[in-house]
Short mmCIF file of C-alpha atoms in Angstrom, two decimals:
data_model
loop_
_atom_site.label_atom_id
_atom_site.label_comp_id
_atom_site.label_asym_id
_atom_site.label_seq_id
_atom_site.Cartn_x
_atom_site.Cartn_y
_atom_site.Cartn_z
CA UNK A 13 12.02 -9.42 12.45
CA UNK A 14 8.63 -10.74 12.58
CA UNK A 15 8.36 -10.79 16.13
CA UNK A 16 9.33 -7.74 17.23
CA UNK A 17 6.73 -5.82 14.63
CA UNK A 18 4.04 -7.86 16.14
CA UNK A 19 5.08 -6.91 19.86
CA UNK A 20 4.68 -3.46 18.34
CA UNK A 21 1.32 -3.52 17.83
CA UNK A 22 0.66 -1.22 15.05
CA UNK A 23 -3.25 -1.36 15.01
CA UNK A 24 -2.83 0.17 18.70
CA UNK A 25 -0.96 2.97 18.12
CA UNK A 26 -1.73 6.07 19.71
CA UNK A 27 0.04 8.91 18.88
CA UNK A 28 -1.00 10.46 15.82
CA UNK A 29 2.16 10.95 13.94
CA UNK A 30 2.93 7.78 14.61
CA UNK A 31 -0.01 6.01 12.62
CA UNK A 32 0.35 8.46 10.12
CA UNK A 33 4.00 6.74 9.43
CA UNK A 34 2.64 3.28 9.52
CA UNK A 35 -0.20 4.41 6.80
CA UNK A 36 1.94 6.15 4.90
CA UNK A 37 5.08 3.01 4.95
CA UNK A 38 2.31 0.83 4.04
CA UNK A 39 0.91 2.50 1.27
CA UNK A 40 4.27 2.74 -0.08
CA UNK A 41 4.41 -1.07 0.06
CA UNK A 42 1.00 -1.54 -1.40
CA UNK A 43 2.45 0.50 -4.38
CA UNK A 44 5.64 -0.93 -4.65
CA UNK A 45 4.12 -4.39 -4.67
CA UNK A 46 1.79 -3.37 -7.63
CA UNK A 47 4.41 -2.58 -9.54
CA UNK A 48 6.26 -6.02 -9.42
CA UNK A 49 3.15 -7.75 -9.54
CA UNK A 50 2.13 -6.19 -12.83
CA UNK A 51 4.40 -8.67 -15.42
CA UNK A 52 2.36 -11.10 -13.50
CA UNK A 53 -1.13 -9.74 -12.75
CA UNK A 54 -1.69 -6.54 -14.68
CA UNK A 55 -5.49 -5.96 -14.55
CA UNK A 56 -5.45 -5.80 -10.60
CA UNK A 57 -2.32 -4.34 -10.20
CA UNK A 58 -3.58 -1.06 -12.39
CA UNK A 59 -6.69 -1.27 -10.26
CA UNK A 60 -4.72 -1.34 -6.93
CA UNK A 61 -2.85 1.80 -8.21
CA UNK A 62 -6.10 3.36 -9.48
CA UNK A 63 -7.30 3.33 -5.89
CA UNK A 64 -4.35 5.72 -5.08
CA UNK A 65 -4.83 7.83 -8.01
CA UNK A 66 -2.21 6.68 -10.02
CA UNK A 67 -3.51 7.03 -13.68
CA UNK A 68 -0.07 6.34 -15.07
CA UNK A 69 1.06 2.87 -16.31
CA UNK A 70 3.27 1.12 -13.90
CA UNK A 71 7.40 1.36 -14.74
CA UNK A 72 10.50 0.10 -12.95
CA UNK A 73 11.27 3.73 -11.88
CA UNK A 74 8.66 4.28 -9.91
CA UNK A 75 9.58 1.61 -7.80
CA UNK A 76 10.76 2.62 -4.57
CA UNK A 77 9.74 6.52 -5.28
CA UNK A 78 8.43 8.60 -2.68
CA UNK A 79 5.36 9.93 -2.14
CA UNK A 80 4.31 13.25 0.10
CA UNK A 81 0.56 12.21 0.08
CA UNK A 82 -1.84 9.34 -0.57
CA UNK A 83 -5.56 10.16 -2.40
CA UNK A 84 -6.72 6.90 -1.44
CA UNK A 85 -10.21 6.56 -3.77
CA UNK A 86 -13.04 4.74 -1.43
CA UNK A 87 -13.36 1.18 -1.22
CA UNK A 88 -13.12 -0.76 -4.93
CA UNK A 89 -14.17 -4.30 -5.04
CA UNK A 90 -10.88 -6.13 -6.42
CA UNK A 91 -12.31 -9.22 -6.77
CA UNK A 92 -16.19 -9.13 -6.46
CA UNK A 93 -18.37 -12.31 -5.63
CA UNK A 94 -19.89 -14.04 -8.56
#
């Protein structure tokens, strides 16, 4: 439900272990969501998983999987300004 999540307020979270589970479930998303979007958009959706670390081409498999850590690569422009 929308409306509880936003009466959560993730972005003000203060315990520690806490954010660390709302990083980590949203990375997992990120990931997941490159995966279905690659029939569709495969360019950016390697790039998204290139700024994990992710070297590997996308599969169905992987969808879902779980990952201990993130190695979240600095800041890459998806879609730079012409």
């Amino acid at each position: 439900d929308v409306y509880k999540r936003q009466q959560q307020e993730p972005w003000k979270v203060e315990k520690e272990n806490r954010r660390a589970e709302i990083i980590w479930v949203s990375c997992s998303a990120i990931l997941d969501i490159s995966i279905l979007a690659t029939p569709i958009v495969p360019q950016l959706a390697a790039q998204i998983r290139e700024c994990f670390g992710i070297k590997v081409p996308a599969t169905w498999q992987q969808l879902g999987q779980q990952h201990k850590t993130f190695n979240v690569k600095t800041q890459i422009n998806l879609y730079p300004r012409r």
